[in-house]
PDB file of C-alpha atoms and ligand atoms in Angstrom:
ATOM      1  CA  MET A   1      57.989  61.903 -96.706  1.00 58.00           C
ATOM      2  CA  SER A   2      54.616  63.425 -97.159  1.00 73.00           C
ATOM      3  CA  VAL A   3      52.155  64.094 -94.108  1.00 85.00           C
ATOM      4  CA  ALA A   4      50.103  60.958 -93.340  1.00 90.00           C
ATOM      5  CA  ILE A   5      46.344  61.196 -93.509  1.00 92.00           C
ATOM      6  CA  LYS A   6      44.807  60.835 -90.126  1.00 93.00           C
ATOM      7  CA  GLU A   7      41.516  59.815 -88.696  1.00 93.00           C
ATOM      8  CA  ASN A   8      40.701  63.334 -87.491  1.00 93.00           C
ATOM      9  CA  ASP A   9      41.403  65.051 -90.761  1.00 94.00           C
ATOM     10  CA  LYS A  10      38.184  66.300 -92.598  1.00 93.00           C
ATOM     11  CA  LEU A  11      37.442  64.083 -95.388  1.00 93.00           C
ATOM     12  CA  CYS A  12      36.495  66.916 -97.719  1.00 92.00           C
ATOM     13  CA  ASP A  13      39.771  68.639 -97.175  1.00 91.00           C
ATOM     14  CA  ILE A  14      41.706  65.492 -97.994  1.00 92.00           C
ATOM     15  CA  ILE A  15      39.657  64.904-101.088  1.00 91.00           C
ATOM     16  CA  SER A  16      40.283  68.344-102.423  1.00 90.00           C
ATOM     17  CA  LYS A  17      44.113  67.761-102.207  1.00 89.00           C
ATOM     18  CA  GLU A  18      43.975  64.055-103.285  1.00 87.00           C
ATOM     19  CA  TYR A  19      41.126  63.865-105.637  1.00 87.00           C
ATOM     20  CA  HIS A  20      41.973  60.396-106.765  1.00 82.00           C
ATOM     21  CA  LEU A  21      40.781  59.207-103.290  1.00 88.00           C
ATOM     22  CA  LEU A  22      37.188  59.796-104.642  1.00 90.00           C
ATOM     23  CA  GLN A  23      37.325  56.460-106.228  1.00 89.00           C
ATOM     24  CA  MET A  24      38.600  54.831-103.123  1.00 92.00           C
ATOM     25  CA  MET A  25      35.645  56.340-101.246  1.00 92.00           C
ATOM     26  CA  THR A  26      33.097  54.762-103.487  1.00 91.00           C
ATOM     27  CA  ARG A  27      35.047  51.376-103.284  1.00 92.00           C
ATOM     28  CA  PHE A  28      34.576  51.521 -99.516  1.00 92.00           C
ATOM     29  CA  GLY A  29      30.911  52.208 -99.947  1.00 91.00           C
ATOM     30  CA  ILE A  30      31.172  55.801 -98.775  1.00 90.00           C
ATOM     31  CA  SER A  31      28.878  58.246-100.422  1.00 89.00           C
ATOM     32  CA  LEU A  32      29.419  61.917-101.257  1.00 91.00           C
ATOM     33  CA  GLY A  33      27.713  64.582 -99.112  1.00 88.00           C
ATOM     34  CA  VAL A  34      30.291  64.200 -96.289  1.00 87.00           C
ATOM     35  CA  GLY A  35      29.856  67.762 -95.027  1.00 89.00           C
ATOM     36  CA  GLU A  36      32.477  68.771 -92.457  1.00 91.00           C
ATOM     37  CA  LYS A  37      32.972  65.224 -91.073  1.00 92.00           C
ATOM     38  CA  THR A  38      36.186  63.707 -90.069  1.00 94.00           C
ATOM     39  CA  ILE A  39      37.458  60.370 -91.742  1.00 94.00           C
ATOM     40  CA  LYS A  40      36.708  58.656 -88.546  1.00 94.00           C
ATOM     41  CA  GLN A  41      33.145  59.970 -88.314  1.00 93.00           C
ATOM     42  CA  VAL A  42      32.404  59.222 -92.044  1.00 93.00           C
ATOM     43  CA  CYS A  43      33.884  55.677 -91.661  1.00 92.00           C
ATOM     44  CA  GLU A  44      31.831  54.868 -88.619  1.00 92.00           C
ATOM     45  CA  GLU A  45      28.612  56.053 -90.092  1.00 90.00           C
ATOM     46  CA  ALA A  46      29.380  53.883 -93.193  1.00 89.00           C
ATOM     47  CA  ALA A  47      30.450  51.039 -91.115  1.00 90.00           C
ATOM     48  CA  VAL A  48      33.907  50.960 -92.838  1.00 92.00           C
ATOM     49  CA  ASP A  49      36.940  50.052 -90.682  1.00 93.00           C
ATOM     50  CA  THR A  50      38.836  53.395 -90.151  1.00 94.00           C
ATOM     51  CA  ASN A  51      42.236  51.847 -89.991  1.00 94.00           C
ATOM     52  CA  THR A  52      41.710  50.062 -93.275  1.00 95.00           C
ATOM     53  CA  PHE A  53      40.538  53.215 -94.885  1.00 95.00           C
ATOM     54  CA  LEU A  54      43.623  55.048 -93.535  1.00 95.00           C
ATOM     55  CA  ALA A  55      45.936  52.225 -94.611  1.00 94.00           C
ATOM     56  CA  VAL A  56      44.593  52.306 -98.365  1.00 95.00           C
ATOM     57  CA  ALA A  57      44.479  56.211 -98.427  1.00 94.00           C
ATOM     58  CA  ASN A  58      47.997  56.577 -97.224  1.00 94.00           C
ATOM     59  CA  TYR A  59      49.253  53.781 -99.481  1.00 93.00           C
ATOM     60  CA  LEU A  60      47.595  55.485-102.429  1.00 91.00           C
ATOM     61  CA  LYS A  61      49.304  58.774-101.223  1.00 90.00           C
ATOM     62  CA  SER A  62      52.763  57.777-100.183  1.00 89.00           C
ATOM     63  CA  GLY A  63      53.288  54.218-101.366  1.00 88.00           C
ATOM     64  CA  GLU A  64      54.731  51.043 -99.742  1.00 85.00           C
ATOM     65  CA  ASP A  65      56.766  52.948 -97.168  1.00 85.00           C
ATOM     66  CA  ILE A  66      53.699  53.348 -95.037  1.00 86.00           C
ATOM     67  CA  VAL A  67      52.709  49.604 -94.984  1.00 87.00           C
ATOM     68  CA  ASP A  68      54.519  48.745 -91.840  1.00 86.00           C
ATOM     69  CA  ASP A  69      52.488  51.396 -89.918  1.00 86.00           C
ATOM     70  CA  TYR A  70      49.216  50.074 -90.796  1.00 87.00           C
ATOM     71  CA  ILE A  71      49.428  46.275 -91.619  1.00 89.00           C
ATOM     72  CA  GLU A  72      48.812  45.104 -88.020  1.00 87.00           C
ATOM     73  CA  THR A  73      45.541  46.850 -87.820  1.00 88.00           C
ATOM     74  CA  VAL A  74      44.127  46.381 -91.236  1.00 92.00           C
ATOM     75  CA  SER A  75      40.764  44.546 -91.374  1.00 93.00           C
ATOM     76  CA  VAL A  76      41.009  41.960 -93.822  1.00 94.00           C
ATOM     77  CA  LYS A  77      37.364  41.735 -94.285  1.00 93.00           C
ATOM     78  CA  SER A  78      37.100  45.457 -95.157  1.00 93.00           C
ATOM     79  CA  LEU A  79      39.962  45.162 -97.593  1.00 95.00           C
ATOM     80  CA  ILE A  80      38.248  42.400 -99.453  1.00 95.00           C
ATOM     81  CA  ASP A  81      35.064  44.472 -99.688  1.00 94.00           C
ATOM     82  CA  TYR A  82      37.139  47.264-101.043  1.00 95.00           C
ATOM     83  CA  LEU A  83      38.793  44.998-103.777  1.00 96.00           C
ATOM     84  CA  GLU A  84      35.644  43.345-104.727  1.00 96.00           C
ATOM     85  CA  ASN A  85      33.827  46.709-105.263  1.00 95.00           C
ATOM     86  CA  ALA A  86      36.840  47.887-107.396  1.00 95.00           C
ATOM     87  CA  HIS A  87      36.515  44.712-109.577  1.00 95.00           C
ATOM     88  CA  VAL A  88      32.865  45.654-110.115  1.00 95.00           C
ATOM     89  CA  TYR A  89      33.920  49.216-110.995  1.00 94.00           C
ATOM     90  CA  PHE A  90      36.582  48.090-113.595  1.00 94.00           C
ATOM     91  CA  LEU A  91      34.527  45.310-115.208  1.00 94.00           C
ATOM     92  CA  GLU A  92      31.099  46.922-115.206  1.00 94.00           C
ATOM     93  CA  PHE A  93      31.789  50.644-115.518  1.00 94.00           C
ATOM     94  CA  GLN A  94      35.342  51.819-116.372  1.00 93.00           C
ATOM     95  CA  LEU A  95      36.427  49.237-119.056  1.00 94.00           C
ATOM     96  CA  PRO A  96      33.122  49.014-120.841  1.00 94.00           C
ATOM     97  CA  ALA A  97      32.879  52.794-120.912  1.00 95.00           C
ATOM     98  CA  ILE A  98      36.329  53.124-122.530  1.00 93.00           C
ATOM     99  CA  ARG A  99      35.209  50.478-125.022  1.00 92.00           C
ATOM    100  CA  ARG A 100      32.129  52.512-125.991  1.00 93.00           C
ATOM    101  CA  LYS A 101      34.212  55.662-126.318  1.00 92.00           C
ATOM    102  CA  LEU A 102      36.845  53.821-128.422  1.00 89.00           C
ATOM    103  CA  LEU A 103      34.263  52.567-130.700  1.00 87.00           C
ATOM    104  CA  SER A 104      32.665  55.960-131.448  1.00 87.00           C
ATOM    105  CA  ALA A 105      36.243  57.488-131.728  1.00 85.00           C
ATOM    106  CA  ILE A 106      37.752  55.374-134.315  1.00 81.00           C
ATOM    107  CA  ASP A 107      36.728  54.712-137.833  1.00 74.00           C
ATOM    108  CA  CYS A 108      35.113  51.301-137.760  1.00 70.00           C
ATOM    109  CA  SER A 109      34.560  50.928-141.534  1.00 70.00           C
ATOM    110  CA  ILE A 110      35.463  47.513-142.864  1.00 65.00           C
ATOM    111  CA  ASP A 111      38.613  48.541-144.666  1.00 69.00           C
ATOM    112  CA  ASN A 112      40.184  50.242-141.566  1.00 70.00           C
ATOM    113  CA  LYS A 113      42.479  47.382-140.467  1.00 73.00           C
ATOM    114  CA  VAL A 114      44.258  49.316-137.768  1.00 76.00           C
ATOM    115  CA  ALA A 115      40.936  50.423-136.271  1.00 79.00           C
ATOM    116  CA  PHE A 116      39.885  46.719-136.261  1.00 81.00           C
ATOM    117  CA  LEU A 117      43.068  45.545-134.679  1.00 81.00           C
ATOM    118  CA  ILE A 118      42.763  48.280-131.930  1.00 83.00           C
ATOM    119  CA  LEU A 119      39.291  46.954-130.959  1.00 84.00           C
ATOM    120  CA  LYS A 120      40.359  43.369-131.046  1.00 86.00           C
ATOM    121  CA  PHE A 121      43.356  44.173-128.829  1.00 86.00           C
ATOM    122  CA  PHE A 122      41.073  45.862-126.426  1.00 87.00           C
ATOM    123  CA  ASP A 123      38.701  43.072-126.361  1.00 90.00           C
ATOM    124  CA  GLU A 124      41.255  40.601-125.764  1.00 89.00           C
ATOM    125  CA  TYR A 125      42.641  42.753-122.982  1.00 88.00           C
ATOM    126  CA  LEU A 126      39.194  43.034-121.389  1.00 90.00           C
ATOM    127  CA  ALA A 127      38.881  39.239-121.404  1.00 92.00           C
ATOM    128  CA  GLU A 128      42.256  39.049-119.622  1.00 91.00           C
ATOM    129  CA  VAL A 129      41.254  41.424-116.901  1.00 92.00           C
ATOM    130  CA  ARG A 130      37.999  39.496-116.556  1.00 93.00           C
ATOM    131  CA  LYS A 131      39.976  36.189-116.037  1.00 93.00           C
ATOM    132  CA  HIS A 132      42.274  37.818-113.646  1.00 94.00           C
ATOM    133  CA  MET A 133      39.533  39.302-111.419  1.00 95.00           C
ATOM    134  CA  ALA A 134      37.309  36.303-111.676  1.00 95.00           C
ATOM    135  CA  TYR A 135      40.153  34.190-110.415  1.00 95.00           C
ATOM    136  CA  GLU A 136      40.446  36.494-107.358  1.00 96.00           C
ATOM    137  CA  ASN A 137      36.729  36.662-106.779  1.00 96.00           C
ATOM    138  CA  SER A 138      36.170  32.786-107.116  1.00 95.00           C
ATOM    139  CA  LYS A 139      39.364  31.387-105.583  1.00 94.00           C
ATOM    140  CA  THR A 140      41.419  33.918-103.529  1.00 96.00           C
ATOM    141  CA  PHE A 141      38.629  35.899-101.665  1.00 96.00           C
ATOM    142  CA  PRO A 142      36.720  32.755-100.797  1.00 95.00           C
ATOM    143  CA  TYR A 143      39.881  31.234 -99.429  1.00 95.00           C
ATOM    144  CA  VAL A 144      40.445  34.345 -97.357  1.00 95.00           C
ATOM    145  CA  LYS A 145      36.820  34.654 -96.192  1.00 95.00           C
ATOM    146  CA  ASP A 146      37.228  30.961 -95.033  1.00 93.00           C
ATOM    147  CA  LEU A 147      40.398  31.970 -92.999  1.00 93.00           C
ATOM    148  CA  LEU A 148      38.333  34.569 -91.324  1.00 92.00           C
ATOM    149  CA  LYS A 149      36.237  31.856 -89.977  1.00 89.00           C
ATOM    150  CA  GLY A 150      39.241  29.861 -88.880  1.00 88.00           C
ATOM    151  CA  ILE A 151      39.062  27.450 -91.880  1.00 87.00           C
ATOM    152  CA  LYS A 152      42.393  26.933 -93.612  1.00 85.00           C
ATOM    153  CA  ALA A 153      42.344  25.276 -96.988  1.00 86.00           C
ATOM    154  CA  THR A 154      45.099  22.719 -97.362  1.00 83.00           C
ATOM    155  CA  ASN A 155      45.596  23.070-101.091  1.00 86.00           C
ATOM    156  CA  TYR A 156      45.994  26.740-101.303  1.00 90.00           C
ATOM    157  CA  ASP A 157      47.594  29.709 -99.580  1.00 91.00           C
ATOM    158  CA  ILE A 158      48.288  33.348-100.276  1.00 94.00           C
ATOM    159  CA  SER A 159      51.757  32.756-101.462  1.00 94.00           C
ATOM    160  CA  VAL A 160      50.380  30.754-104.396  1.00 94.00           C
ATOM    161  CA  TYR A 161      48.279  33.798-105.254  1.00 94.00           C
ATOM    162  CA  SER A 162      51.143  36.180-104.686  1.00 94.00           C
ATOM    163  CA  ARG A 163      53.547  34.226-107.073  1.00 92.00           C
ATOM    164  CA  GLY A 164      50.998  34.173-109.924  1.00 90.00           C
ATOM    165  CA  HIS A 165      49.779  37.709-109.471  1.00 92.00           C
ATOM    166  CA  ASP A 166      50.650  39.596-112.733  1.00 84.00           C
ATOM    167  CA  ALA A 167      50.382  43.285-113.514  1.00 78.00           C
ATOM    168  CA  VAL A 168      47.103  43.453-115.466  1.00 79.00           C
ATOM    169  CA  GLU A 169      47.487  47.014-116.442  1.00 76.00           C
ATOM    170  CA  LYS A 170      50.632  46.411-118.677  1.00 76.00           C
ATOM    171  CA  LYS A 171      48.830  45.593-121.805  1.00 78.00           C
ATOM    172  CA  LEU A 172      46.822  49.021-121.591  1.00 79.00           C
ATOM    173  CA  GLN A 173      50.234  50.674-121.959  1.00 80.00           C
ATOM    174  CA  GLU A 174      50.687  48.819-125.180  1.00 80.00           C
ATOM    175  CA  LEU A 175      47.269  49.757-126.432  1.00 81.00           C
ATOM    176  CA  LYS A 176      47.974  53.454-125.718  1.00 82.00           C
ATOM    177  CA  ASN A 177      51.302  53.289-127.721  1.00 81.00           C
ATOM    178  CA  ILE A 178      49.612  51.445-130.621  1.00 80.00           C
ATOM    179  CA  ILE A 179      46.964  54.259-130.784  1.00 80.00           C
ATOM    180  CA  ILE A 180      49.484  57.018-130.474  1.00 81.00           C
ATOM    181  CA  LYS A 181      52.007  55.723-132.901  1.00 80.00           C
ATOM    182  CA  TYR A 182      49.895  53.999-135.613  1.00 75.00           C
ATOM    183  CA  TYR A 183      46.302  55.394-135.693  1.00 75.00           C
ATOM    184  CA  LYS A 184      45.521  58.205-138.056  1.00 75.00           C
ATOM    185  CA  ALA A 185      42.113  59.643-137.430  1.00 70.00           C
ATOM    186  CA  GLY A 186      42.132  61.609-140.659  1.00 72.00           C
ATOM    187  CA  GLY A 187      40.189  64.514-139.047  1.00 75.00           C
ATOM    188  CA  ASP A 188      39.481  65.733-135.533  1.00 78.00           C
ATOM    189  CA  ASP A 189      41.423  63.858-132.953  1.00 81.00           C
ATOM    190  CA  THR A 190      39.631  65.145-129.951  1.00 87.00           C
ATOM    191  CA  PRO A 191      37.297  61.942-129.280  1.00 85.00           C
ATOM    192  CA  LEU A 192      40.333  59.753-129.515  1.00 83.00           C
ATOM    193  CA  VAL A 193      42.530  61.898-127.353  1.00 87.00           C
ATOM    194  CA  SER A 194      39.756  61.804-124.826  1.00 91.00           C
ATOM    195  CA  VAL A 195      39.787  58.007-124.843  1.00 87.00           C
ATOM    196  CA  LEU A 196      43.566  58.105-124.492  1.00 88.00           C
ATOM    197  CA  PHE A 197      43.183  60.106-121.264  1.00 91.00           C
ATOM    198  CA  ASP A 198      40.676  57.594-119.984  1.00 92.00           C
ATOM    199  CA  ILE A 199      43.050  54.698-120.804  1.00 89.00           C
ATOM    200  CA  PHE A 200      45.858  56.588-118.868  1.00 89.00           C
ATOM    201  CA  THR A 201      43.662  57.127-115.956  1.00 90.00           C
ATOM    202  CA  CYS A 202      42.509  53.523-116.010  1.00 91.00           C
ATOM    203  CA  GLU A 203      46.086  52.178-116.342  1.00 89.00           C
ATOM    204  CA  ALA A 204      47.081  54.134-113.177  1.00 89.00           C
ATOM    205  CA  ASP A 205      43.941  53.070-111.384  1.00 92.00           C
ATOM    206  CA  LEU A 206      44.595  49.383-112.190  1.00 92.00           C
ATOM    207  CA  HIS A 207      48.182  49.728-111.221  1.00 91.00           C
ATOM    208  CA  GLN A 208      47.176  50.989-107.895  1.00 92.00           C
ATOM    209  CA  HIS A 209      44.547  48.216-107.467  1.00 94.00           C
ATOM    210  CA  GLU A 210      47.130  45.562-108.178  1.00 94.00           C
ATOM    211  CA  THR A 211      49.687  47.170-105.776  1.00 93.00           C
ATOM    212  CA  VAL A 212      47.180  47.322-102.969  1.00 95.00           C
ATOM    213  CA  GLU A 213      46.686  43.688-103.475  1.00 96.00           C
ATOM    214  CA  ASP A 214      50.575  43.065-103.416  1.00 95.00           C
ATOM    215  CA  TYR A 215      51.492  45.345-100.593  1.00 94.00           C
ATOM    216  CA  LEU A 216      48.500  45.456 -98.216  1.00 94.00           C
ATOM    217  CA  PHE A 217      46.205  42.550 -99.033  1.00 96.00           C
ATOM    218  CA  VAL A 218      48.988  39.883 -99.332  1.00 96.00           C
ATOM    219  CA  PRO A 219      50.846  40.759 -96.111  1.00 94.00           C
ATOM    220  CA  ALA A 220      47.552  41.140 -94.176  1.00 94.00           C
ATOM    221  CA  VAL A 221      46.440  37.745 -95.289  1.00 95.00           C
ATOM    222  CA  LYS A 222      49.945  36.238 -94.343  1.00 94.00           C
ATOM    223  CA  LEU A 223      49.358  37.609 -90.776  1.00 92.00           C
ATOM    224  CA  LEU A 224      45.951  36.085 -90.775  1.00 92.00           C
ATOM    225  CA  GLU A 225      47.224  32.711 -91.982  1.00 92.00           C
ATOM    226  CA  ASN A 226      49.792  32.714 -89.136  1.00 90.00           C
ATOM    227  CA  LYS A 227      47.033  33.616 -86.551  1.00 87.00           C
ATOM    228  CA  VAL A 228      44.827  30.804 -87.791  1.00 86.00           C
ATOM    229  CA  ALA A 229      47.673  28.424 -87.748  1.00 82.00           C
ATOM    230  CA  VAL A 230      48.116  29.127 -84.082  1.00 77.00           C
ATOM    231  CA  ASN A 231      44.697  29.882 -82.847  1.00 70.00           C
ATOM    232  CA  GLY A 232      42.292  28.201 -85.349  1.00 62.00           C
ATOM    233  CA  ALA A 233      40.253  31.264 -85.601  1.00 53.00           C
ATOM    234  CA  VAL A 234      40.779  34.977 -85.924  1.00 51.00           C
ATOM    235  CA  ASN A 235      38.521  36.173 -83.445  1.00 49.00           C
ATOM    236  CA  SER A 236      40.355  34.120 -80.862  1.00 38.00           C
ATOM    237  CA  GLU A 237      42.795  36.976 -80.647  1.00 41.00           C
ATOM    238  CA  GLU A 238      42.469  38.050 -77.044  1.00 43.00           C
ATOM    239  CA  GLU A 239      41.558  41.710 -76.726  1.00 42.00           C
ATOM    240  CA  PRO A 240      42.664  42.784 -73.284  1.00 46.00           C
ATOM    241  CA  GLN A 241      40.374  44.557 -71.075  1.00 44.00           C
ATOM    242  CA  ASN A 242      41.138  48.183 -70.196  1.00 42.00           C
ATOM    243  CA  VAL A 243      40.482  47.690 -66.602  1.00 39.00           C
ATOM    244  CA  THR A 244      41.343  44.455 -64.823  1.00 39.00           C
ATOM    245  CA  LYS A 245      40.030  43.796 -61.367  1.00 44.00           C
ATOM    246  CA  ASP A 246      43.010  42.233 -59.614  1.00 55.00           C
ATOM    247  CA  GLU A 247      46.517  43.374 -59.770  1.00 68.00           C
ATOM    248  CA  THR A 248      48.206  40.056 -60.519  1.00 82.00           C
ATOM    249  CA  LEU A 249      49.565  39.672 -64.226  1.00 86.00           C
ATOM    250  CA  SER A 250      47.630  37.321 -66.381  1.00 88.00           C
ATOM    251  CA  GLU A 251      49.448  34.582 -68.263  1.00 87.00           C
ATOM    252  CA  ARG A 252      49.413  36.704 -71.436  1.00 89.00           C
ATOM    253  CA  GLU A 253      50.692  39.774 -69.607  1.00 89.00           C
ATOM    254  CA  LYS A 254      53.709  37.634 -68.148  1.00 89.00           C
ATOM    255  CA  GLU A 255      54.475  36.494 -71.747  1.00 91.00           C
ATOM    256  CA  ILE A 256      54.607  40.214 -72.798  1.00 90.00           C
ATOM    257  CA  VAL A 257      56.853  40.986 -69.861  1.00 88.00           C
ATOM    258  CA  ARG A 258      59.153  38.066 -70.964  1.00 88.00           C
ATOM    259  CA  CYS A 259      59.335  39.604 -74.391  1.00 87.00           C
ATOM    260  CA  ILE A 260      60.034  43.100 -73.205  1.00 86.00           C
ATOM    261  CA  VAL A 261      62.636  42.006 -70.754  1.00 84.00           C
ATOM    262  CA  ASN A 262      64.318  40.169 -73.531  1.00 85.00           C
ATOM    263  CA  GLY A 263      64.657  43.354 -75.605  1.00 85.00           C
ATOM    264  CA  LEU A 264      61.762  42.830 -78.207  1.00 86.00           C
ATOM    265  CA  THR A 265      60.163  45.904 -79.684  1.00 87.00           C
ATOM    266  CA  ASN A 266      56.220  46.264 -79.582  1.00 87.00           C
ATOM    267  CA  LYS A 267      56.284  45.186 -83.268  1.00 89.00           C
ATOM    268  CA  GLU A 268      58.402  42.013 -82.499  1.00 90.00           C
ATOM    269  CA  VAL A 269      56.238  41.121 -79.501  1.00 90.00           C
ATOM    270  CA  ALA A 270      53.186  41.417 -81.733  1.00 90.00           C
ATOM    271  CA  GLU A 271      54.642  39.205 -84.338  1.00 90.00           C
ATOM    272  CA  LYS A 272      55.916  36.564 -81.816  1.00 89.00           C
ATOM    273  CA  LEU A 273      52.518  36.416 -80.118  1.00 89.00           C
ATOM    274  CA  PHE A 274      50.432  36.853 -83.221  1.00 87.00           C
ATOM    275  CA  ILE A 275      48.602  39.795 -81.914  1.00 88.00           C
ATOM    276  CA  SER A 276      48.291  43.369 -83.043  1.00 87.00           C
ATOM    277  CA  VAL A 277      50.666  46.195 -82.031  1.00 85.00           C
ATOM    278  CA  ASN A 278      47.787  47.984 -80.537  1.00 85.00           C
ATOM    279  CA  THR A 279      46.913  44.850 -78.374  1.00 88.00           C
ATOM    280  CA  VAL A 280      50.629  44.827 -77.178  1.00 87.00           C
ATOM    281  CA  LEU A 281      50.196  48.443 -76.214  1.00 86.00           C
ATOM    282  CA  THR A 282      47.169  47.935 -74.323  1.00 86.00           C
ATOM    283  CA  HIS A 283      48.724  44.988 -72.492  1.00 88.00           C
ATOM    284  CA  ARG A 284      51.647  47.248 -71.610  1.00 88.00           C
ATOM    285  CA  LYS A 285      49.461  49.958 -70.293  1.00 83.00           C
ATOM    286  CA  ASN A 286      47.782  47.448 -68.109  1.00 86.00           C
ATOM    287  CA  ILE A 287      50.955  46.039 -66.844  1.00 84.00           C
ATOM    288  CA  ALA A 288      52.307  49.550 -66.019  1.00 80.00           C
ATOM    289  CA  ARG A 289      49.122  50.296 -64.215  1.00 78.00           C
ATOM    290  CA  LYS A 290      49.026  47.158 -62.186  1.00 80.00           C
ATOM    291  CA  LEU A 291      52.749  47.112 -61.252  1.00 78.00           C
ATOM    292  CA  SER A 292      53.353  51.021 -61.221  1.00 70.00           C
ATOM    293  CA  ILE A 293      56.381  50.161 -63.207  1.00 74.00           C
ATOM    294  CA  HIS A 294      57.024  52.043 -66.373  1.00 69.00           C
ATOM    295  CA  SER A 295      60.696  51.169 -67.376  1.00 72.00           C
ATOM    296  CA  THR A 296      62.135  48.160 -68.935  1.00 75.00           C
ATOM    297  CA  ALA A 297      64.699  47.988 -66.164  1.00 75.00           C
ATOM    298  CA  GLY A 298      62.053  48.090 -63.525  1.00 73.00           C
ATOM    299  CA  LEU A 299      60.141  45.369 -65.332  1.00 78.00           C
ATOM    300  CA  THR A 300      63.271  43.222 -65.530  1.00 79.00           C
ATOM    301  CA  ILE A 301      63.938  43.511 -61.796  1.00 78.00           C
ATOM    302  CA  TYR A 302      60.230  42.563 -61.043  1.00 77.00           C
ATOM    303  CA  ALA A 303      60.290  39.687 -63.677  1.00 81.00           C
ATOM    304  CA  ILE A 304      63.406  38.168 -61.988  1.00 80.00           C
ATOM    305  CA  ALA A 305      62.117  38.655 -58.438  1.00 76.00           C
ATOM    306  CA  ASN A 306      58.858  36.927 -59.265  1.00 79.00           C
ATOM    307  CA  GLY A 307      60.349  34.139 -61.271  1.00 82.00           C
ATOM    308  CA  ILE A 308      58.786  35.153 -64.603  1.00 85.00           C
ATOM    309  CA  VAL A 309      62.280  34.948 -66.186  1.00 83.00           C
ATOM    310  CA  ASN A 310      65.572  33.385 -65.105  1.00 79.00           C
ATOM    311  CA  LEU A 311      68.370  35.723 -64.349  1.00 73.00           C
ATOM    312  CA  GLU A 312      70.639  33.700 -66.955  1.00 73.00           C
ATOM    313  CA  ASP A 313      67.924  34.252 -69.686  1.00 70.00           C
ATOM    314  CA  VAL A 314      67.864  37.969 -69.298  1.00 70.00           C
ATOM    315  CA  GLN A 315      69.599  39.916 -71.998  1.00 64.00           C
ATOM    316  CA  ILE A 316      71.204  42.949 -70.415  1.00 58.00           C
TER     317      ILE A 316
HETATM  318 FE1  FE2 B   1      41.985  42.566-107.981  1.00 65.94          FE
HETATM  319 FE1  FE2 B   2      44.872  41.330-108.943  1.00 65.94          FE
END
């Protein structure tokens, strides 16, 4: 597996190896002129959530294998900003630019039926993409923004979106093939080949956009739905203090101890209690500091001795 992009990597070094991340930067609202700054520094200056930036960057670099490493810490709000900006880019910049180039590259005289059909095909495709993205902008994203405020719609959830989410880039593949197979320029092909390159790039870019929605956005929103179902509001996730005044365990810490004693991993504890893995780790650090106990065996003995778990419930 390739080396993960990390927060202390210099952004300019990463971009020179992974130039397609340039588009990702602009969709996060990060401008060029990043100097020698690290990803963390650049994200903080641009008020972008660093973990979400890393999640998308590593997804684009390595694919869905990395999702489990980041999904707990992704900011759904930052992800929506990113996706909304991508929609603007596709609809207001990239696809219209391809249309303009296509128009000047093909023979638009009235008797060239293939050219006419190619343009018609492209316009129908553009209308489909508009419809797809308008649905996300007007239905899915507002639903998730309400979830972030702790409001859960009763007639919609992210699985409805996920089931109906189709691959919007597929038709571009067809268009490419039509041009390659059937269009005869009758002269210099350079302008048309240039358009084809743009269509290839756009197809790959749209594919990545759609899979970021499938593999990062949908699972992150599912976690959010679970949190809202339990807590009513996202911000109610309790962030533990790094330093606690007394040395007794809080109710939340006792819950964590019960989970650890029962053999749950940090990820499983996070899922069970609807908190992030980072929150679990901070709780564990506080528990270890308070009790001066660092092993699971030691915690088990402590939990039994203090009535936090029953001996018969402990899995040994
Ligand atoms: Fe989208
Ligand atoms: Fe989509």
